[in-house]
């Protein structure tokens, strides 16, 4: 029979010498590891004489329990002493100023796209998207603007190849065609997105944003168009009453066509939308031309409807009093910090940010 007392004191000696995590792990392996002292003793049980077996096993089990408890306690003590050591060495200087965090801001154009999308979705419009790189057909021809049409000159187009087939879309109107071609009427969609024209000054940037609207069904008329735009302008500018003017205009893809102005005045140096006797052009619209419907495989004798195109950057400038469009795209972080919006999901205990 093994001398369990002796074995126990050898093990306790080992445990005595433990001074940190490393020596703890080594000692534990030496005792309970694959070839550890206790493990080896267990391996022997099978070959023992029947007379000894019971006593041996019971002594071994109590040894195992005792050592396991001692090791657990040791581990606990080690944890404590490590924390104490850390507390002693790593002092926290509570007089240091707090660290400030900087959160990103939502760009006014993104904000306006969100607002506009939610306003139109409340009255049943869904969102469509189209590619920034278009071909000549979708951008012009299918929209009833053939090669020699003077309206093409108004869109200073960025062409991407010699054949003048690929281009950066000059408006979001091609999304009308793409939408109609891919399914069947009725259609009630908006399409926000980037558009491009070779133009740059205080109110024009080579890249800008538009929102296209298209509503095609049986018996849709100009009254629906007016109702829809009234609703939109009131909701967007958050005003009860709004003065709107439909001015006859021309677009090749609509007949009749109109441009929409809204009334405004300047009060204390700030623009007030919806009242006053000044007019501001905000969008183009009209009843979709039968040729456009035909090109999009929609029967104009059965279906008709309206379309509109809004300049989103312009809406953002108006609503949020920003007077230079170019700043929108200069990526100046100070500008964004001033004109940008806080994300809606800011936690309530968040104290805002300073730099
Ligand atoms: N595509 C026109 C532009 O960029 C805007 C426009 C006018 C869109 C009338 C329309 C519309 O859908 O019906 O100037």
Coordinates of C-alpha atoms and ligand atoms in Angstrom, one line a residue:
X1 CA 0.0 0.0 0.0
X2 CA 1.2 3.5 -0.9
X3 CA 2.1 5.8 1.9
X4 CA -0.6 8.4 1.3
X5 CA 0.6 10.6 4.1
X6 CA 4.0 10.9 2.4
X7 CA 2.4 11.6 -1.0
X8 CA 0.2 14.2 0.6
X9 CA 3.1 16.0 2.1
X10 CA 5.0 16.0 -1.2
X11 CA 2.0 17.5 -2.9
X12 CA 1.5 20.1 -0.2
X13 CA 5.1 21.1 -0.5
X14 CA 4.5 21.8 -4.2
X15 CA 1.4 23.8 -3.4
X16 CA 3.4 25.7 -0.8
X17 CA 5.8 26.9 -3.5
X18 CA 3.1 28.3 -5.8
X19 CA 3.7 32.1 -6.1
X20 CA 1.7 33.1 -9.2
X21 CA -0.5 31.8 -12.1
X22 CA 2.4 30.2 -13.9
X23 CA 3.7 28.2 -11.0
X24 CA 0.1 27.3 -10.1
X25 CA -0.5 25.8 -13.6
X26 CA 2.8 23.9 -13.4
X27 CA 1.9 22.4 -10.0
X28 CA -1.6 21.5 -11.1
X29 CA -0.2 19.6 -14.1
X30 CA 2.3 17.8 -11.9
X31 CA -0.5 16.7 -9.6
X32 CA -3.6 16.2 -11.8
X33 CA -2.1 16.3 -15.3
X34 CA -1.9 13.3 -17.7
X35 CA 1.1 12.0 -15.9
X36 CA 0.4 13.8 -12.6
X37 CA 1.0 12.2 -9.2
X38 CA -2.7 11.7 -8.4
X39 CA -3.5 10.6 -12.0
X40 CA -0.8 7.9 -11.8
X41 CA -2.2 6.6 -8.5
X42 CA -5.7 6.3 -10.1
X43 CA -4.2 4.3 -13.0
X44 CA -3.0 1.7 -10.5
X45 CA -6.4 0.8 -9.1
X46 CA -7.2 -1.7 -11.9
X47 CA -4.2 -3.9 -11.1
X48 CA -4.6 -3.9 -7.4
X49 CA -5.2 -6.9 -5.3
X50 CA -8.9 -7.2 -4.4
X51 CA -8.1 -6.9 -0.6
X52 CA -6.5 -3.5 -1.0
X53 CA -8.6 -2.0 -3.6
X54 CA -11.4 -0.6 -1.5
X55 CA -9.1 1.0 1.1
X56 CA -6.7 2.3 -1.5
X57 CA -9.5 3.9 -3.6
X58 CA -11.1 5.5 -0.6
X59 CA -7.8 7.0 0.6
X60 CA -7.0 8.2 -2.9
X61 CA -10.4 9.8 -3.3
X62 CA -10.1 11.7 0.0
X63 CA -6.6 12.8 -1.0
X64 CA -8.0 14.0 -4.4
X65 CA -10.8 15.9 -2.7
X66 CA -8.5 17.5 -0.1
X67 CA -5.9 18.6 -2.7
X68 CA -8.6 19.9 -5.1
X69 CA -10.0 22.1 -2.3
X70 CA -6.6 23.4 -1.4
X71 CA -5.8 24.2 -5.0
X72 CA -9.1 26.1 -5.4
X73 CA -8.4 28.2 -2.3
X74 CA -4.9 28.9 -3.6
X75 CA -6.3 30.0 -6.9
X76 CA -8.7 32.3 -5.2
X77 CA -6.0 33.8 -3.0
X78 CA -3.8 34.3 -6.1
X79 CA -6.6 36.2 -7.9
X80 CA -7.0 38.5 -4.9
X81 CA -3.4 39.1 -4.5
X82 CA -3.1 39.9 -8.2
X83 CA -5.9 42.4 -7.9
X84 CA -4.3 44.0 -4.9
X85 CA -1.0 44.2 -6.8
X86 CA -2.7 45.9 -9.7
X87 CA -4.5 48.3 -7.3
X88 CA -1.2 49.2 -5.8
X89 CA 0.7 49.7 -9.0
X90 CA -1.9 51.1 -11.3
X91 CA -3.2 54.2 -9.7
X92 CA -6.2 55.9 -11.3
X93 CA -5.8 59.7 -11.4
X94 CA -9.3 60.9 -10.8
X95 CA -8.2 64.5 -11.4
X96 CA -7.5 63.9 -15.1
X97 CA -10.0 65.5 -17.5
X98 CA -12.6 63.1 -19.0
X99 CA -12.0 61.7 -22.4
X100 CA -14.3 63.2 -25.0
X101 CA -15.7 61.1 -27.8
X102 CA -16.6 62.3 -31.2
X103 CA -19.7 61.0 -32.9
X104 CA -20.3 61.2 -36.7
X105 CA -23.1 63.4 -38.1
X106 CA -25.6 62.7 -40.7
X107 CA -25.1 64.7 -43.9
X108 CA -27.9 67.1 -44.7
X109 CA -28.5 65.4 -48.0
X110 CA -28.8 62.0 -46.3
X111 CA -31.1 63.5 -43.8
X112 CA -33.3 65.0 -46.5
X113 CA -33.4 61.7 -48.4
X114 CA -34.6 60.0 -45.2
X115 CA -37.3 62.7 -44.6
X116 CA -38.5 62.7 -48.2
X117 CA -38.6 58.9 -48.4
X118 CA -40.6 58.6 -45.2
X119 CA -43.1 61.3 -46.4
X120 CA -43.8 59.6 -49.7
X121 CA -43.9 56.2 -48.2
X122 CA -46.8 57.3 -46.0
X123 CA -48.9 57.9 -49.1
X124 CA -48.0 54.6 -50.8
X125 CA -44.8 55.3 -52.8
X126 CA -42.1 52.7 -52.7
X127 CA -38.4 53.3 -53.4
X128 CA -36.6 52.3 -56.5
X129 CA -33.0 52.7 -57.5
X130 CA -31.1 52.9 -60.8
X131 CA -27.4 53.0 -61.8
X132 CA -25.3 56.2 -61.8
X133 CA -23.8 55.1 -65.1
X134 CA -26.6 55.0 -67.6
X135 CA -26.8 54.5 -71.3
X136 CA -28.0 57.1 -73.7
X137 CA -31.3 55.2 -74.3
X138 CA -32.6 55.2 -70.8
X139 CA -31.3 58.7 -70.0
X140 CA -32.6 60.4 -73.1
X141 CA -34.2 58.5 -76.0
X142 CA -36.7 56.4 -74.0
X143 CA -37.7 59.6 -72.2
X144 CA -38.8 61.0 -75.6
X145 CA -35.6 63.1 -76.0
X146 CA -34.2 62.0 -79.4
X147 CA -30.6 62.7 -80.5
X148 CA -31.2 66.1 -82.0
X149 CA -33.6 67.3 -79.3
X150 CA -32.6 70.8 -78.0
X151 CA -33.4 69.7 -74.4
X152 CA -30.2 67.6 -74.5
X153 CA -28.1 70.7 -74.6
X154 CA -29.6 71.8 -71.3
X155 CA -28.1 68.7 -69.7
X156 CA -24.3 69.2 -70.0
X157 CA -23.6 65.6 -70.0
X158 CA -20.5 63.7 -68.9
X159 CA -20.1 61.0 -71.5
X160 CA -17.9 58.0 -70.6
X161 CA -17.0 56.7 -74.1
X162 CA -16.4 58.0 -77.6
X163 CA -19.6 56.5 -78.9
X164 CA -21.6 58.7 -76.4
X165 CA -23.5 55.7 -75.3
X166 CA -22.5 55.5 -71.7
X167 CA -22.9 58.5 -69.5
X168 CA -23.3 59.7 -65.9
X169 CA -27.1 60.1 -65.6
X170 CA -28.1 63.7 -65.9
X171 CA -31.3 63.1 -63.9
X172 CA -33.1 60.4 -62.0
X173 CA -35.8 60.1 -64.7
X174 CA -34.3 57.0 -66.4
X175 CA -35.4 55.1 -63.2
X176 CA -39.0 55.7 -64.5
X177 CA -38.2 53.6 -67.6
X178 CA -36.3 50.9 -65.7
X179 CA -39.1 50.5 -63.2
X180 CA -41.9 50.3 -65.8
X181 CA -39.9 47.8 -68.0
X182 CA -39.3 45.4 -65.2
X183 CA -43.0 45.0 -64.1
X184 CA -46.6 45.8 -64.8
X185 CA -48.7 48.9 -63.9
X186 CA -49.8 50.4 -61.6
X187 CA -46.6 52.1 -60.5
X188 CA -46.2 54.4 -57.6
X189 CA -42.5 54.9 -56.9
X190 CA -39.9 57.4 -55.9
X191 CA -36.2 57.2 -56.8
X192 CA -33.7 59.3 -54.9
X193 CA -30.1 59.3 -56.1
X194 CA -27.0 61.0 -57.4
X195 CA -27.1 62.9 -60.8
X196 CA -24.3 64.6 -62.7
X197 CA -24.0 67.6 -65.0
X198 CA -21.0 69.6 -66.2
X199 CA -21.8 72.6 -64.1
X200 CA -20.4 74.3 -61.0
X201 CA -21.2 77.5 -59.2
X202 CA -22.8 78.6 -55.9
X203 CA -26.0 76.7 -56.6
X204 CA -24.8 74.0 -59.0
X205 CA -22.4 71.2 -58.4
X206 CA -21.2 68.6 -61.0
X207 CA -22.7 65.9 -58.8
X208 CA -26.0 66.6 -57.1
X209 CA -29.1 64.7 -55.9
X210 CA -32.6 64.3 -57.3
X211 CA -35.7 62.6 -56.4
X212 CA -37.9 61.2 -59.1
X213 CA -41.5 60.4 -58.6
X214 CA -43.8 58.4 -60.8
X215 CA -47.4 57.4 -60.4
X216 CA -49.1 55.5 -63.2
X217 CA -52.5 53.9 -62.9
X218 CA -55.9 54.1 -64.6
X219 CA -57.5 57.5 -64.5
X220 CA -54.7 59.4 -62.8
X221 CA -54.9 63.1 -63.6
X222 CA -53.2 66.4 -63.0
X223 CA -55.4 66.8 -59.8
X224 CA -53.6 63.9 -58.3
X225 CA -50.3 65.4 -59.1
X226 CA -51.2 68.7 -57.5
X227 CA -52.6 66.9 -54.4
X228 CA -49.5 64.8 -54.0
X229 CA -47.1 67.7 -54.3
X230 CA -49.1 69.9 -51.9
X231 CA -49.0 67.2 -49.4
X232 CA -45.3 66.7 -49.9
X233 CA -44.3 70.4 -49.6
X234 CA -46.4 70.9 -46.5
X235 CA -45.0 67.9 -44.8
X236 CA -41.4 68.6 -45.8
X237 CA -41.3 72.2 -44.8
X238 CA -43.5 71.5 -41.7
X239 CA -46.0 74.2 -42.5
X240 CA -49.8 74.2 -42.2
X241 CA -50.4 76.4 -45.2
X242 CA -48.3 76.7 -48.3
X243 CA -48.4 78.8 -51.4
X244 CA -47.7 76.7 -54.5
X245 CA -47.6 77.9 -58.1
X246 CA -47.7 75.6 -61.1
X247 CA -46.0 77.4 -64.0
X248 CA -46.3 76.0 -67.5
X249 CA -43.1 74.6 -68.7
X250 CA -41.6 72.1 -71.1
X251 CA -40.0 68.7 -70.6
X252 CA -39.8 66.2 -73.4
X253 CA -41.0 63.4 -71.2
X254 CA -44.2 65.1 -69.9
X255 CA -47.2 66.7 -71.6
X256 CA -48.4 69.0 -70.2
X257 CA -45.4 70.0 -68.1
X258 CA -45.0 72.4 -65.2
X259 CA -42.5 73.8 -62.9
X260 CA -43.5 74.3 -59.3
X261 CA -42.7 77.3 -57.3
X262 CA -43.3 77.8 -53.6
X263 CA -43.9 81.1 -51.9
X264 CA -41.5 82.4 -49.4
X265 CA -40.3 85.5 -47.6
X266 CA -37.2 86.6 -45.8
X267 CA -37.8 87.4 -42.1
X268 CA -35.0 88.6 -39.9
X269 CA -32.5 87.4 -42.4
X270 CA -34.0 83.9 -42.5
X271 CA -36.0 82.3 -45.2
X272 CA -39.6 81.5 -44.3
X273 CA -41.2 79.0 -46.6
X274 CA -44.9 78.9 -47.4
X275 CA -45.8 82.5 -47.1
X276 CA -44.8 85.9 -48.6
X277 CA -44.7 87.1 -52.1
X278 CA -41.5 85.7 -53.4
X279 CA -41.3 82.6 -55.5
X280 CA -38.8 79.8 -55.5
X281 CA -38.6 77.1 -58.1
X282 CA -38.4 73.6 -56.4
X283 CA -39.3 71.0 -59.0
X284 CA -40.4 70.0 -62.4
X285 CA -43.4 67.8 -63.2
X286 CA -46.1 66.9 -65.6
X287 CA -48.3 64.1 -67.0
X288 CA -46.1 61.3 -68.4
X289 CA -45.9 61.6 -72.3
X290 CA -47.6 58.8 -74.1
X291 CA -44.3 58.1 -76.0
X292 CA -42.6 57.5 -72.7
X293 CA -45.2 55.0 -71.7
X294 CA -45.0 53.3 -75.1
X295 CA -41.2 53.0 -74.8
X296 CA -41.7 51.5 -71.3
X297 CA -44.2 48.9 -72.7
X298 CA -47.2 50.5 -71.0
X299 CA -50.4 51.1 -73.0
X300 CA -51.1 54.8 -72.9
X301 CA -54.7 54.3 -73.8
X302 CA -55.2 52.3 -70.6
X303 CA -52.8 53.9 -68.2
X304 CA -51.6 57.4 -67.5
X305 CA -50.1 59.3 -64.7
X306 CA -47.7 62.0 -63.5
X307 CA -44.1 62.3 -62.8
X308 CA -41.9 64.8 -61.0
X309 CA -38.3 65.5 -60.4
X310 CA -37.0 67.4 -57.3
X311 CA -33.6 68.7 -56.5
X312 CA -32.8 67.3 -53.1
X313 CA -29.7 69.5 -52.4
X314 CA -31.9 72.5 -53.1
X315 CA -34.5 71.3 -50.6
X316 CA -31.8 70.8 -48.0
X317 CA -30.4 74.3 -48.6
X318 CA -33.9 75.8 -48.2
X319 CA -35.1 73.9 -45.2
X320 CA -31.8 74.1 -43.3
X321 CA -30.7 77.6 -44.4
X322 CA -27.5 76.5 -46.1
X323 CA -26.5 78.9 -48.8
X324 CA -23.6 77.4 -50.7
X325 CA -24.2 74.1 -52.4
X326 CA -20.5 73.4 -53.1
X327 CA -19.8 73.1 -49.3
X328 CA -22.1 70.0 -49.4
X329 CA -19.4 68.0 -51.1
X330 CA -16.1 69.4 -49.8
X331 CA -16.0 67.0 -46.9
X332 CA -15.1 69.7 -44.4
X333 CA -15.6 68.0 -41.1
X334 CA -16.3 71.3 -39.3
X335 CA -19.1 72.1 -41.8
X336 CA -20.6 68.7 -41.2
X337 CA -20.4 69.1 -37.5
X338 CA -22.3 72.4 -37.8
X339 CA -24.9 71.4 -40.4
X340 CA -25.1 67.7 -39.8
X341 CA -27.7 65.8 -37.8
X342 CA -27.3 63.5 -34.8
X343 CA -28.2 59.9 -35.5
X344 CA -31.6 59.0 -34.0
X345 CA -30.3 56.1 -32.1
X346 CA -28.1 58.0 -29.7
X347 CA -28.5 56.4 -26.3
X348 CA -30.4 58.5 -23.8
X349 CA -27.6 58.7 -21.3
X350 CA -25.2 60.0 -23.9
X351 CA -24.1 63.4 -23.1
X352 CA -23.3 64.7 -26.6
X353 CA -19.9 65.3 -27.8
X354 CA -17.2 67.8 -27.6
X355 CA -13.8 67.9 -29.0
Ligands
LIG1 N1 -35.6 65.3 -65.1 C1 -35.9 66.7 -65.0 C2 -34.6 67.5 -64.7 O1 -33.7 66.9 -64.4 C3 -36.8 66.9 -63.8 C4 -38.2 66.4 -64.1 C5 -39.1 67.2 -64.7 C6 -38.5 65.1 -63.8 C7 -40.4 66.8 -65.0 C8 -39.8 64.6 -64.1 C9 -40.7 65.5 -64.7 O2 -40.1 63.4 -63.8 O3 -41.9 65.0 -65.0 O4 -34.6 68.6 -64.9

